[in-house]
Short mmCIF file of C-alpha atoms in Angstrom, two decimals:
data_model
loop_
_atom_site.label_atom_id
_atom_site.label_comp_id
_atom_site.label_asym_id
_atom_site.label_seq_id
_atom_site.Cartn_x
_atom_site.Cartn_y
_atom_site.Cartn_z
CA MET G 1 54.13 84.69 183.22
CA LYS G 2 54.87 82.21 180.40
CA LYS G 3 51.35 82.59 179.00
CA LEU G 4 51.76 86.44 178.93
CA LEU G 5 55.10 85.99 177.13
CA ARG G 6 53.56 83.67 174.52
CA VAL G 7 50.81 86.18 173.87
CA ALA G 8 53.31 88.97 173.41
CA VAL G 9 55.35 86.94 170.95
CA ALA G 10 52.26 86.05 168.99
CA VAL G 11 51.17 89.69 168.88
CA VAL G 12 54.63 90.77 167.70
CA GLY G 13 54.70 87.94 165.08
CA PHE G 14 51.25 88.97 163.65
CA ALA G 15 52.40 92.61 163.52
CA GLY G 16 55.47 91.55 161.54
CA LEU G 17 53.32 89.65 159.09
CA GLY G 18 51.15 92.72 158.58
CA ILE G 19 54.17 94.82 157.67
CA THR G 20 55.46 92.18 155.27
CA ALA G 21 52.11 91.88 153.54
CA LYS G 22 51.81 95.68 153.17
CA ALA G 23 55.33 95.83 151.57
CA GLN G 24 54.46 93.15 149.10
CA VAL G 25 51.24 94.84 148.08
CA ALA G 26 53.01 98.19 147.59
CA ASP G 27 55.14 96.74 144.76
CA GLN G 28 52.17 94.98 143.15
CA ILE G 29 50.54 96.60 140.11
CA VAL G 30 48.09 95.69 137.46
CA VAL G 31 48.56 97.15 133.96
CA THR G 32 46.76 96.74 130.69
CA ILE G 33 49.06 96.77 127.69
CA PRO G 34 47.33 97.18 124.35
CA PHE G 35 50.10 95.77 122.18
CA GLU G 36 52.50 92.80 121.94
CA PHE G 37 55.77 93.42 123.80
CA VAL G 38 59.10 91.90 124.69
CA VAL G 39 60.31 91.30 128.25
CA ALA G 40 63.33 89.17 129.28
CA GLY G 41 63.69 87.93 125.69
CA LYS G 42 60.07 86.66 125.54
CA THR G 43 57.35 88.18 123.40
CA LEU G 44 54.06 88.47 125.36
CA PRO G 45 50.66 89.25 123.89
CA ALA G 46 48.58 92.36 124.62
CA GLY G 47 46.47 92.00 127.76
CA THR G 48 46.20 92.71 131.44
CA TYR G 49 49.20 91.84 133.58
CA ARG G 50 49.86 91.63 137.27
CA VAL G 51 53.33 92.54 138.43
CA ASN G 52 54.60 91.32 141.78
CA ARG G 53 57.94 90.82 143.48
CA VAL G 54 59.24 87.34 143.52
CA ALA G 55 60.51 87.72 147.10
CA ASP G 56 60.81 90.37 149.79
CA ASP G 57 64.16 91.54 148.48
CA LYS G 58 63.48 94.03 145.66
CA TRP G 59 66.51 92.77 143.81
CA ASP G 60 65.32 89.18 143.54
CA GLY G 61 63.11 90.02 140.60
CA LEU G 62 59.59 90.66 139.50
CA ILE G 63 57.05 88.21 138.02
CA PHE G 64 55.05 89.64 135.07
CA ARG G 65 51.89 87.41 134.82
CA SER G 66 48.73 87.34 132.77
CA PHE G 67 46.00 84.94 133.85
CA GLU G 68 43.93 85.73 130.66
CA ASN G 69 46.85 84.70 128.40
CA SER G 70 48.23 81.96 130.72
CA THR G 71 51.67 83.41 130.46
CA ALA G 72 54.33 84.59 132.91
CA VAL G 73 57.95 85.78 132.97
CA ILE G 74 60.36 86.51 135.70
CA VAL G 75 62.70 89.47 135.26
CA ARG G 76 65.51 90.79 137.42
CA PRO G 77 65.92 94.54 137.51
CA ILE G 78 69.32 96.11 136.76
CA ALA G 79 68.47 99.19 138.86
CA VAL G 80 65.99 99.87 141.61
CA GLU G 81 65.28 103.42 142.81
CA SER G 82 62.96 104.54 145.56
CA ALA G 83 60.09 106.42 144.17
CA SER G 84 56.80 107.96 145.27
CA ALA G 85 54.34 107.76 142.44
CA ASP G 86 50.60 108.48 142.36
CA LYS G 87 50.22 106.36 139.32
CA ALA G 88 51.74 102.95 138.56
CA GLN G 89 53.10 102.61 135.02
CA VAL G 90 55.28 100.77 132.66
CA SER G 91 57.63 102.18 130.05
CA PHE G 92 58.88 100.71 126.78
CA GLU G 93 61.68 101.27 124.25
CA LYS G 94 60.40 100.96 120.73
CA ALA G 95 62.57 99.63 117.85
CA GLY G 96 61.54 98.21 114.48
CA GLY G 97 57.85 98.12 115.46
CA GLU G 98 58.58 96.10 118.58
CA HIS G 99 58.01 97.31 122.19
CA PHE G 100 60.56 96.34 124.79
CA LEU G 101 59.63 96.67 128.44
CA SER G 102 62.22 98.95 130.00
CA LYS G 103 60.75 100.28 133.39
CA ILE G 104 58.15 99.37 135.86
CA GLN G 105 56.96 102.13 138.21
CA THR G 106 55.13 101.04 141.51
CA ALA G 107 54.02 103.22 144.42
CA ASP G 108 57.36 102.66 146.12
CA HIS G 109 60.01 101.82 143.44
CA LEU G 110 61.15 102.38 139.90
CA PHE G 111 62.58 99.11 138.49
CA THR G 112 64.73 99.39 135.48
CA ILE G 113 64.50 96.27 133.28
CA PRO G 114 67.38 95.14 131.10
CA VAL G 115 66.82 95.46 127.40
CA SER G 116 69.18 93.58 125.20
CA PRO G 117 71.03 95.87 122.71
CA ALA G 118 71.31 92.96 120.42
CA ALA G 119 67.52 92.45 120.39
CA ILE G 120 66.96 96.17 119.72
CA LEU G 121 69.52 96.07 116.87
CA LEU G 122 67.80 92.92 115.45
CA ALA G 123 64.35 94.59 115.67
CA SER G 124 65.68 97.75 114.08
CA GLY G 125 67.24 95.68 111.23
CA LYS G 126 63.90 93.86 110.63
CA SER G 127 62.17 97.16 110.02
CA HIS G 128 64.82 98.11 107.40
CA THR G 129 64.62 94.83 105.50
CA ASN G 130 60.85 94.60 105.18
CA THR G 131 59.36 95.87 101.94
CA ALA G 132 55.88 96.32 103.21
CA SER G 133 55.13 98.39 106.25
CA GLY G 134 52.09 98.57 108.59
CA SER G 135 50.83 100.85 111.28
CA SER G 136 48.83 100.46 114.35
CA ALA G 137 46.91 103.02 116.23
CA GLY G 138 46.91 103.52 119.96
CA THR G 139 50.12 101.71 120.89
CA ASP G 140 51.93 104.57 122.58
#
């Protein structure tokens, strides 16, 4: 009887691990961003990034990581909504030629990322004080 109970507990334990792994994969995405951008006050270079949850709790934050650029940043969302999306994506606010990461859409959730109004104001001010201007194609 004890042996049967141990087997049952083991099966339930493995089933629980399978559900947890599936939930973690659901909020994992890979995105290629063709321009430099700002997230959590840090400027990251263009490249391919993997986004994962830091922990099982969706409010604990996301880690935005690029192995090709050896860079990572952890960001805590200010809002999380349930979502059903066919396509994972990221959204940006643009100010003064800079791109600020503002949303991350996964298969299950839409994470709203805090964007500092002061940083946007500063970026907007930079574009007005520069005498020369440049342009780049394919950034949006």
